[in-house]
XYZ file of C-alpha atoms in Angstrom:
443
model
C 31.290 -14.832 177.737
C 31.994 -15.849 181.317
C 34.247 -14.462 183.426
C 37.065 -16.418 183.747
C 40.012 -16.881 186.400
C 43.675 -15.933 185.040
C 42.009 -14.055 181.709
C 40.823 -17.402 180.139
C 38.702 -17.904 177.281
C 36.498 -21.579 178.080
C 36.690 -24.160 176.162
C 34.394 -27.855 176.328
C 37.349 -30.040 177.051
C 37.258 -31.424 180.590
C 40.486 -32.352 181.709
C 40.653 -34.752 185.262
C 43.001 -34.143 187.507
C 44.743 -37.515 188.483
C 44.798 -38.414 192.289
C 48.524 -37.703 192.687
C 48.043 -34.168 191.478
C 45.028 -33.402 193.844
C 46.786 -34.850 196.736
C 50.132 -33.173 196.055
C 48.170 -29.713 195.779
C 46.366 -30.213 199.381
C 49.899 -30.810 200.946
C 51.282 -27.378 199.426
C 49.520 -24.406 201.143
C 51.173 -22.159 198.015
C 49.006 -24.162 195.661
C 45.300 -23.827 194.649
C 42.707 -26.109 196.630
C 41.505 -28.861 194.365
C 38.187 -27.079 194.227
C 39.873 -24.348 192.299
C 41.474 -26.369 189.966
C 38.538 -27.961 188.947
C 37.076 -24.520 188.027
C 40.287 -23.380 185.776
C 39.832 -26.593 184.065
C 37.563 -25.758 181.650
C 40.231 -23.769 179.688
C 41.642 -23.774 176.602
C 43.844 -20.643 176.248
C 45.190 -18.550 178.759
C 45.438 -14.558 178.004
C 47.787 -14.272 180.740
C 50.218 -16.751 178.848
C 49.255 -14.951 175.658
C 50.712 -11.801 176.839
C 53.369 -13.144 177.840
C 52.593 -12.489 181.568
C 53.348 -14.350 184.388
C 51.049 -17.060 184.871
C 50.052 -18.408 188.652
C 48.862 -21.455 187.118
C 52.048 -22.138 184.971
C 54.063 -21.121 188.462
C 51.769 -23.444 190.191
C 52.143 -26.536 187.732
C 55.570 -26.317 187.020
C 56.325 -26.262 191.120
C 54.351 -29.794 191.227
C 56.478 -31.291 188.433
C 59.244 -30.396 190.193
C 57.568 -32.123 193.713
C 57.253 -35.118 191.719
C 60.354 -35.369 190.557
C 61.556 -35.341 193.575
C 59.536 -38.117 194.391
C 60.413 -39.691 191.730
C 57.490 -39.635 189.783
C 58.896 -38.365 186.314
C 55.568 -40.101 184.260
C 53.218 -38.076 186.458
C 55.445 -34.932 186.351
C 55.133 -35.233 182.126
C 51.732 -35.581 182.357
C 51.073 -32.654 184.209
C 52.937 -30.370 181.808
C 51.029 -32.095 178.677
C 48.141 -30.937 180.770
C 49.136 -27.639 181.202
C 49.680 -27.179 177.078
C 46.436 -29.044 176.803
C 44.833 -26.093 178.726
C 46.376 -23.331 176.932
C 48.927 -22.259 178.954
C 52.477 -21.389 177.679
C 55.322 -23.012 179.773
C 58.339 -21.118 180.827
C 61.642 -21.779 180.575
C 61.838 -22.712 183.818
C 58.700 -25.237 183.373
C 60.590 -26.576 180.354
C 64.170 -27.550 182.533
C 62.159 -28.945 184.526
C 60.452 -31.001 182.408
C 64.321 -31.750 180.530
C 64.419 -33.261 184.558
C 61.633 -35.549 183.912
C 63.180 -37.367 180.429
C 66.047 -37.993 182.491
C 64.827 -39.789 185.135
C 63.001 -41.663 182.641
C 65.708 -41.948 180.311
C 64.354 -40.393 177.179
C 67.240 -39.195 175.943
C 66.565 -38.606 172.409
C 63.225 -36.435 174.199
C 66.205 -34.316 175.247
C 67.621 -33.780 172.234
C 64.395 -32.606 170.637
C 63.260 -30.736 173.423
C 66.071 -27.636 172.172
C 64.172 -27.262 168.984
C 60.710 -27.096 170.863
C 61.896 -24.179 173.424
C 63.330 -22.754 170.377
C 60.187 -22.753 168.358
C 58.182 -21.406 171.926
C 59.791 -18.083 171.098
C 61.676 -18.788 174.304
C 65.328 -18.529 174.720
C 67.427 -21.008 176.288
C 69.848 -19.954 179.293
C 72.970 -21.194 180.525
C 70.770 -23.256 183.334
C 68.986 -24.993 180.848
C 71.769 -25.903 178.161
C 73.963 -27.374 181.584
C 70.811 -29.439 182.140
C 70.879 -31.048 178.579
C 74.445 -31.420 178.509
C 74.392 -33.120 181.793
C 71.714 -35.032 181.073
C 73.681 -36.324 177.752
C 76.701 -36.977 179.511
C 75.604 -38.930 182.405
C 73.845 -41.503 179.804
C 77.220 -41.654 177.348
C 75.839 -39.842 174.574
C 78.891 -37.677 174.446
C 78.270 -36.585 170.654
C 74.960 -35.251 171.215
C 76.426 -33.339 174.523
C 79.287 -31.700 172.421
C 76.414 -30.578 170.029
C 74.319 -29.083 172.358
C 77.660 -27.383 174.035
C 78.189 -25.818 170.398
C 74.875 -24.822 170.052
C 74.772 -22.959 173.152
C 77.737 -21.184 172.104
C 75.896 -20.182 168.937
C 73.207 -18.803 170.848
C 75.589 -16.258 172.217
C 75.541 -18.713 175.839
C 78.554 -17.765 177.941
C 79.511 -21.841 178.758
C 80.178 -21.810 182.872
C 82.657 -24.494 184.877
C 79.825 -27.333 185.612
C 79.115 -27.142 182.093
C 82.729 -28.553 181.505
C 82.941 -30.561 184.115
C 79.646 -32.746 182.562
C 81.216 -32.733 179.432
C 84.461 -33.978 180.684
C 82.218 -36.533 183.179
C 80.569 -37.580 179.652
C 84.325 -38.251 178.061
C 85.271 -40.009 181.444
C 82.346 -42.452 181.235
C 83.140 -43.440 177.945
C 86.375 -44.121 178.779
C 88.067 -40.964 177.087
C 90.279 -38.818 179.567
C 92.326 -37.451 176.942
C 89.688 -35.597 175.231
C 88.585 -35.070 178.861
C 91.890 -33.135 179.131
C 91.717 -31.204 176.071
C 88.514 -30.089 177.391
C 90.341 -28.798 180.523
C 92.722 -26.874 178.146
C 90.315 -25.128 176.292
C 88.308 -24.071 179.207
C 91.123 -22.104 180.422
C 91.847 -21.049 176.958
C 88.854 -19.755 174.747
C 86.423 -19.219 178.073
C 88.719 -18.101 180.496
C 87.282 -20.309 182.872
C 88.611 -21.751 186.050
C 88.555 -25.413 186.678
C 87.011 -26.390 189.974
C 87.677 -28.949 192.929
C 85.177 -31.151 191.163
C 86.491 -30.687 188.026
C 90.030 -32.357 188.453
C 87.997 -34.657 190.844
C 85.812 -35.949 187.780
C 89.443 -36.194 186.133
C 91.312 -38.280 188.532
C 88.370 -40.690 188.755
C 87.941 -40.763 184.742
C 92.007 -42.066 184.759
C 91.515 -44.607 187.520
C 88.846 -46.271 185.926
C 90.875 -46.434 182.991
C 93.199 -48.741 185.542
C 95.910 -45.683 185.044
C 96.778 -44.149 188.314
C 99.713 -42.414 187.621
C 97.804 -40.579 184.960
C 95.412 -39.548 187.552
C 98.427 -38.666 189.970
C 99.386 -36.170 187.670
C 96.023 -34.723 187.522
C 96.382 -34.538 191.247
C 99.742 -32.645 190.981
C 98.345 -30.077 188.505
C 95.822 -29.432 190.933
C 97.901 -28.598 193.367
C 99.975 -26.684 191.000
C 97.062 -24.164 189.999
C 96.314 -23.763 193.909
C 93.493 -26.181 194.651
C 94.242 -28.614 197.440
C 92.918 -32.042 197.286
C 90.028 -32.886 199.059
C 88.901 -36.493 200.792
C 86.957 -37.770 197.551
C 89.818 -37.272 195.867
C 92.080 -39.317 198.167
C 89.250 -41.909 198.055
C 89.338 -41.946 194.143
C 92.558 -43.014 194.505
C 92.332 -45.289 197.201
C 88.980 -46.976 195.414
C 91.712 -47.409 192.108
C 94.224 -49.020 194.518
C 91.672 -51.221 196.228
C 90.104 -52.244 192.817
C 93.722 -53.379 191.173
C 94.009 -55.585 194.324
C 96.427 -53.522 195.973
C 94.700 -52.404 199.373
C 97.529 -51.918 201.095
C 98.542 -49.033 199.231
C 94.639 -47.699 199.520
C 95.618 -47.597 202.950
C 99.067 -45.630 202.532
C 96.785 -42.594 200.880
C 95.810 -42.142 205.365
C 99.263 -40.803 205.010
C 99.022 -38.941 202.035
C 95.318 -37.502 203.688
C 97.060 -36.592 206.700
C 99.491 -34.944 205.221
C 97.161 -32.837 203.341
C 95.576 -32.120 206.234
C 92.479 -34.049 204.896
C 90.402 -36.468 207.243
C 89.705 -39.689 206.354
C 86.054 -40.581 206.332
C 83.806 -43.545 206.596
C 83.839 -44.245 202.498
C 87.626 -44.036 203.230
C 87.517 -46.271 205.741
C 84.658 -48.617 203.808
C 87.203 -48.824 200.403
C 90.143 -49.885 202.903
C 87.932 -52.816 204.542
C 86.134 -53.722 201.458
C 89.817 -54.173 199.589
C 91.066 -56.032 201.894
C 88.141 -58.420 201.961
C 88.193 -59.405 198.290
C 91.719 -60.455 198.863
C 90.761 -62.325 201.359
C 93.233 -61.251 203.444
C 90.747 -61.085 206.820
C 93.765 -60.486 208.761
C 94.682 -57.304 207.406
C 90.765 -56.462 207.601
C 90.640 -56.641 211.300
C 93.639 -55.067 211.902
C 92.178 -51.865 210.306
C 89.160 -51.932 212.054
C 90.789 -51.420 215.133
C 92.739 -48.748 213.581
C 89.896 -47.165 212.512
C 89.005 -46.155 216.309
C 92.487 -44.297 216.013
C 91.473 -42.205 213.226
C 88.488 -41.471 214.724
C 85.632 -42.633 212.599
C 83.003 -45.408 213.388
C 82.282 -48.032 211.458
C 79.339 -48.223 209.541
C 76.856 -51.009 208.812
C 78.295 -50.807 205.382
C 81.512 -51.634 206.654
C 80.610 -54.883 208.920
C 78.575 -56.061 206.017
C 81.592 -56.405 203.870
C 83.848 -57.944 206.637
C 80.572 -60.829 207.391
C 80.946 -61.597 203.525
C 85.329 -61.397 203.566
C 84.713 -63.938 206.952
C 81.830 -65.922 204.598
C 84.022 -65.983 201.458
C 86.656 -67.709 203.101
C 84.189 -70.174 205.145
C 85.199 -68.683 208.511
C 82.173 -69.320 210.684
C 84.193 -68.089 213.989
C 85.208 -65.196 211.937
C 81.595 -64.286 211.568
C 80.719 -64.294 214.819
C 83.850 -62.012 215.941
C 82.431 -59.404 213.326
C 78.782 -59.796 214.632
C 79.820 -59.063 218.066
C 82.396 -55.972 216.759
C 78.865 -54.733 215.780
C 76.967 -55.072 219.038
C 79.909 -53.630 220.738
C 79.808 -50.503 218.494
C 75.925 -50.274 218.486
C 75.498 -51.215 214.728
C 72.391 -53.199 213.919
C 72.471 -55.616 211.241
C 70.107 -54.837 208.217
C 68.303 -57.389 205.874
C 71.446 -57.021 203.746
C 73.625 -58.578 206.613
C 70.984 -61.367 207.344
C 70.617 -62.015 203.619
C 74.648 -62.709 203.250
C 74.675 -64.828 205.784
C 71.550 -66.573 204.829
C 72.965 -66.934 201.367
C 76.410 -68.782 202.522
C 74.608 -71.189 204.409
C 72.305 -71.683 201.315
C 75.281 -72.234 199.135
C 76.724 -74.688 201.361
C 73.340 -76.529 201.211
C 72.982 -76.006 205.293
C 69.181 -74.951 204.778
C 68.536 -75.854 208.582
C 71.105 -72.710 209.401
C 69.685 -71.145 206.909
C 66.224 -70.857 207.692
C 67.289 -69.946 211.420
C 69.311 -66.949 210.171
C 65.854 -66.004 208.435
C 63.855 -66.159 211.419
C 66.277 -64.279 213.754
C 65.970 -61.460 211.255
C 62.231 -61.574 211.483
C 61.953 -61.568 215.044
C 64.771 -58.700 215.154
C 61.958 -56.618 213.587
C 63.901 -56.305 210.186
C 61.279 -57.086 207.101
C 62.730 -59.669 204.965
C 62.419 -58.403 200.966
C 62.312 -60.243 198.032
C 65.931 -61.605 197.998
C 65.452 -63.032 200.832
C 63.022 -65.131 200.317
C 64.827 -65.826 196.480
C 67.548 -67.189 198.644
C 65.396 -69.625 200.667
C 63.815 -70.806 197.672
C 66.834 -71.294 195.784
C 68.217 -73.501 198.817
C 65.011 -75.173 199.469
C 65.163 -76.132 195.640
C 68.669 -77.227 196.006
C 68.541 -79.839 198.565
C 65.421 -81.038 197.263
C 62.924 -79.618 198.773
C 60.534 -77.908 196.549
C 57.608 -78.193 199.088
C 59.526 -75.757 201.583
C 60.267 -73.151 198.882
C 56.274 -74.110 197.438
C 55.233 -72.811 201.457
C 57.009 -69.289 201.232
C 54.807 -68.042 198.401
C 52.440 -68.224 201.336
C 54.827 -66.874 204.017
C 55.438 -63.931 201.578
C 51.404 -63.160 201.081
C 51.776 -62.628 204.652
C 54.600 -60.145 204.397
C 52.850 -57.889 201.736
C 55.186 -59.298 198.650
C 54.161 -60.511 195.630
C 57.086 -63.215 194.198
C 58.582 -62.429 190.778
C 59.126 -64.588 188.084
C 62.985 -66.001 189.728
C 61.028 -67.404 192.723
C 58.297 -69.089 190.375
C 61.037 -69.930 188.151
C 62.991 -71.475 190.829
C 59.821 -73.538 192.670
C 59.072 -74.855 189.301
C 62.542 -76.030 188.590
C 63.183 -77.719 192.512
C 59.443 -79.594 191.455
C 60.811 -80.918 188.104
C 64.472 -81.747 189.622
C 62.403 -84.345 191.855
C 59.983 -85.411 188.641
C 56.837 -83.883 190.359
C 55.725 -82.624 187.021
C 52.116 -82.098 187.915
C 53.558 -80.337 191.101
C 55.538 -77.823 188.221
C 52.489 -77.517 186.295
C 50.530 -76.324 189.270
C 53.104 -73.615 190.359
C 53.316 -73.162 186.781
C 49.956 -72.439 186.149
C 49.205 -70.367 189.353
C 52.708 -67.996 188.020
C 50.497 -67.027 185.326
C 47.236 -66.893 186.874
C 49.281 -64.544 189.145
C 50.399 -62.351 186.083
C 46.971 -62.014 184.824
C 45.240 -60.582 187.521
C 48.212 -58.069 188.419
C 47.908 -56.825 184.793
């Protein structure tokens, strides 16, 4: 038998390492060259993993599932441990949460579930860390059954529950609209696990009442945490304010400043953002301006996120002039417009059927440097379509070749509808037929 690295025993099976692995490897100077890998993968059992030792391999591996998840490469990441069981090795715990990470991201929910049993069955033991990963996990996608199941079988397993396993199971109720059982879940907390509720956990509260349109409810969540000496913080102020805002009452999203202050709580740019935002879906522009410039007094500067709501308040209500006030508040504060800004304003002359303006709104944005994405071209295409035009929408699949982006089906969609609108049916079939040549050789 040859010797083999990590107390292998070789097997025939030849397993490829995919490109993403080998490059993510080079770029980690804890990980094994690629030229090493190749060697360990002739393997089929590991007798490191079968004495229960700790395996460099498994260390290595489950480290790169964790780098991509983080680039968001979940697929890849699940690949790489079906590799590593391929191989022989046994996964840890630790490989296993993070592979609990991976059906998240990719929404495999009921892989969750299952994925209890299978640690179970390892011989391995699951920890607090893990269980709070499947109960999160549950709660964030509304499966609020299967969360209180796996919250009863880690108290089965003799698995002290902690505070952020609470507060996902009372973010699970809140989602699904239920901030009673939310609360009872507060009560027994304190109750049966002696456990302290946290900042975020009357946070997750307050905002599981206001989207249930019931503010005072979430008011008296505030005042209990107050009562069992936790102060307030700014996202809870902007829970509130958001609630306010929502129920078109923005001027009492601004009167929580007071209630901030106060509290000795700043209010921040989201604040700020809620405020402007509110006040632009009632289309009361007035009131928006006026709290930009108070916004200078509180001491926090407007973001882009901010002028891009007042250009659509100023567009909603056809205010041209308005527009132009807000576009030179930016230059003034040193906020560049983004393709999102451009795109608004593009899509308010579109609607208005003003394709001329239109088009010149796109072409400032190009020559400001800003890459125009699919939505705005979707918008020119629409317009162009509108106002009869179908060769001019026809010309940007060209234009957007250029750019490096490939048109989706809406675009296609849309040229083929401005062709028929002016009975240029051979036109449709031909933008038709190049849609689907298009599909083929992308598949």
């Amino acid at each position: 038998m040859n010797k083999q690295q990590e107390g292998t025993i070789s097997s025939k099976k030849q397993v490829k390492s995919s490109p993403i692995m080998e490059r993510l490897l080079q770029e980690d100077n804890h990980f094994q060259s690629v030229s090493s890998l190749s060697s360990l993968q002739n393997q089929s059992r590991c007798l490191v993993c079968l004495g229960n030792n700790s395996c460099r391999m498994v260390r290595s591996r489950t480290k790169l599932m964790n780098i991509l998840i983080e680039r968001k490469k979940p697929q890849e990441a699940h690949s790489i441990f079906n590799t590593l069981t391929e191989e022989g090795h046994r996964p840890t715990l630790i490989t296993y949460t993070t592979l609990l990470a991976a059906f998240a991201l990719q929404k495999r929910f009921d892989s969750i579930t299952a994925l209890i049993s299978r640690v179970e069955e390892s011989g391995l033991k699951p920890d607090a860390i893990f269980f709070n990963a499947v109960i999160n996990a549950l709660s964030d996608s509304g499966k609020i059954g299967e969360a209180m199941k796996a919250f009863r079988k880690m108290k089965d397993s003799e698995c002290r529950p902690t505070t952020s396993t609470f507060n996902a199971l009372i973010k699970g109720y809140g989602i699904m609209g239920k901030p009673e059982e939310a609360l009872k879940l507060l009560e027994l907390m304190k109750r049966e696990e002696n456990l302290k509720p946290n900042e975020r956990t009357y946070n997750i509260l307050v905002r599981a009442w206001c989207n249930k349109n019931n503010i005072t409810e979430a008011w008296n969540v505030v005042y209990r945490m107050v009562g069992s000496g936790i102060q307030p913080d700014v996202v809870t102020f902007n829970t509130l304010a958001r609630a306010h805002a929502q129920n078109g009452e923005t001027s009492k999203a601004e009167g929580m400043i007071l209630e901030m202050q106060n509290n000795k709580v700043m209010p921040n740019e989201r604040t700020c953002g809620i405020i402007i935002s509110g006040y632009c879906k009632e289309g009361n522009m007035t009131e928006a301006m006026r709290f930009m410039h108070r916004m200078k007094d509180l001491g926090v500067h407007p973001n882009l996120v901010v002028f891009n709501s007042l250009i659509k308040g100023f567009l909603d209500i056809s205010d041209t002039d308005g527009v132009d006030q807000a576009l030179t508040l930016m230059q003034e504060f040193g906020v560049k417009p983004d393709v999102v800004t451009f795109s608004t304003i593009m899509n308010a002359w579109s609607s208005a059927g003003l394709m001329e303006k239109c088009q010149e709104i796109f072409n400032d944005m190009v020559k400001a440097g800003i890459e125009p994405d699919i939505h705005a071209f979707s918008i020119l295409a629409k317009g162009y379509a509108r106002t009869g035009e179908p060769e001019k929408a026809e010309w940007l699949l060209t234009s957007m070749a250029k750019s490096g982006l490939f048109p989706n089906v809406v675009i296609f969609t849309t040229i083929v509808s401005g062709w028929c609108t002016v009975s240029k049916m051979e036109h449709a079939m031909r933008v038709y037929k190049n849609m689907c040549d298009a599909a083929i050789s992308r598949t």
